[in-house]
Coordinates of C-alpha atoms in Angstrom, one line a residue:
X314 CA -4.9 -3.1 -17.0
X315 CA -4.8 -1.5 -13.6
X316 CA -3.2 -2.8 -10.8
X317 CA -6.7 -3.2 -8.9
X318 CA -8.4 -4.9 -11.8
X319 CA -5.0 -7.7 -12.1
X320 CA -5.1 -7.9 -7.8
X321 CA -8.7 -8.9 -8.6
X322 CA -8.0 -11.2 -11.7
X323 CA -5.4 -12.8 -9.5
X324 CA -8.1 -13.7 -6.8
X325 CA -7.3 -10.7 -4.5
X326 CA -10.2 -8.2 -2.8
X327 CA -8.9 -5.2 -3.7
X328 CA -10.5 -1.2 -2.1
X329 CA -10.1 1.6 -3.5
X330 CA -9.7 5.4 -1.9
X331 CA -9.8 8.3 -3.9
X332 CA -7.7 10.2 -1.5
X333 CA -5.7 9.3 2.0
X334 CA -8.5 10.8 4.5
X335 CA -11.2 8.6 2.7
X336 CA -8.6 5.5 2.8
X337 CA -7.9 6.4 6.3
X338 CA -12.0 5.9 7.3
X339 CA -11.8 3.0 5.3
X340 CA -9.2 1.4 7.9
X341 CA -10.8 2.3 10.5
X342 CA -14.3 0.9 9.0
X343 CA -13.0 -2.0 8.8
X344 CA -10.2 -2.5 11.2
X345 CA -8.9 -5.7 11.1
X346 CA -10.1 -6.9 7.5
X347 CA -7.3 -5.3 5.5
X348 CA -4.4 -7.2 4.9
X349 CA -2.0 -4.8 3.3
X350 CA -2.0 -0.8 1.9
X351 CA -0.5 0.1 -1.6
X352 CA -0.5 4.0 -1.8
X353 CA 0.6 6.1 -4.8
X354 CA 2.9 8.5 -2.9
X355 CA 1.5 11.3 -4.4
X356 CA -2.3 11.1 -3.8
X357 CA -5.1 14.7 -3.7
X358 CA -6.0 16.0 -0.4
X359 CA -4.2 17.4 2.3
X360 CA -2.2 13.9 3.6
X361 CA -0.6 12.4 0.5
X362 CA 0.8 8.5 0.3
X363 CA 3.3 9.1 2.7
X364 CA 1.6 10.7 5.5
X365 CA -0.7 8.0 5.0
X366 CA 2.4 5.5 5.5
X367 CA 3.3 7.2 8.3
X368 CA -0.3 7.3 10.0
X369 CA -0.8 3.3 8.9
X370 CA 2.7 2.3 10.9
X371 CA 1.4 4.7 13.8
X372 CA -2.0 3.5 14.0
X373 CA -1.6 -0.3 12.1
X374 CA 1.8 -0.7 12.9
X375 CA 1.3 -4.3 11.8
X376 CA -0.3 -3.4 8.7
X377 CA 2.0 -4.0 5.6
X378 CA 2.2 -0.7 3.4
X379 CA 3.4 -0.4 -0.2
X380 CA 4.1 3.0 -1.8
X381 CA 4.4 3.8 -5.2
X382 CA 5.8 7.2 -7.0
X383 CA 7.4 8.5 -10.5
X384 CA 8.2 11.0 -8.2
X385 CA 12.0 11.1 -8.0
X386 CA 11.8 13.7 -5.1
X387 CA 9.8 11.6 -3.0
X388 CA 11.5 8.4 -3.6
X389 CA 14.2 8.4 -0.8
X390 CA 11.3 9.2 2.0
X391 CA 8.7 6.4 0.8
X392 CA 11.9 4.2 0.8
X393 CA 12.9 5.1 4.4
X394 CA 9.2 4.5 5.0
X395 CA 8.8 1.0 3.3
X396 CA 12.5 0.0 4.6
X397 CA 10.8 -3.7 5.6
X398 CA 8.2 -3.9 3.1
X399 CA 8.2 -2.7 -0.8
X400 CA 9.0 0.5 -3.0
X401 CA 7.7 0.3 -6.6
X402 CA 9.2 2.8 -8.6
X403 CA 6.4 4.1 -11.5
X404 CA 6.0 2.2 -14.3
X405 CA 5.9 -0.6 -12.3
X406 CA 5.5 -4.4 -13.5
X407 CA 1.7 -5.0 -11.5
X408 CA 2.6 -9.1 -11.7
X409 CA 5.5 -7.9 -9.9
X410 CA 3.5 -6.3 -7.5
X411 CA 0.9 -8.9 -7.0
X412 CA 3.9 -11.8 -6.4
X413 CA 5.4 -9.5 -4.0
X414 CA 2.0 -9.1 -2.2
X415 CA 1.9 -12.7 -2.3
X416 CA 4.5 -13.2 -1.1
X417 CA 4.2 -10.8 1.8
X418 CA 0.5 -12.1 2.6
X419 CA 2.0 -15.7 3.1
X420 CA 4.8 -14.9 5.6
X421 CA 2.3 -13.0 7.5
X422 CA 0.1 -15.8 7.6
X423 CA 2.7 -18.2 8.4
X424 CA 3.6 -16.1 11.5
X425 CA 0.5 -15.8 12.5

């Protein structure tokens, strides 16, 4: 099962982005209505998952952002990135993932 079809299952509204520019217009789309990124670091196009981190803290700063990679060579970056947030290291668990989000969502909202 994909990690977008379990966020669903588990009563989460989950958007998809083929690549970081499209995921970028779909922030600013709908500014304000998303609640959290998860990137793959390694994603097609010319920005991959962490120059999309980077652009989310700059321009969302707010905005909690997940990254993802099997990429060992990327791993200490998108860590340094997600220092306050999460780091899943590929294969990850996707309950894992959607407790975490959870769990992240909730604290938010309590602050808030």
């Amino acid at each position: 099962m994909s990690l977008v079809d379990h966020l669903e299952e588990c009563g989460f509204r989950a958007l998809e982005s083929a690549n970081a520019a499209e995921a970028v217009k779909l922030m600013e789309a709908k500014a304000g209505a998303i609640d959290l990124v998860f990137s793959d670091v390694r994603m097609p196009g010319e920005m991959d998952g962490v120059g999309l981190a980077k652009w989310v803290k700059q321009n969302h700063p707010r905005l909690p952002i997940f990254l993802a990679s099997a990429d060992a060579t990327k791993v200490d970056l998108a860590k340094e990135l997600c220092a306050h947030e999460a780091f899943f290291a590929k294969p990850y668990d996707v309950e894992k993932v959607a407790v975490h989000i959870r769990e992240i969502l909730a604290a938010r909202k309590a602050t808030h």
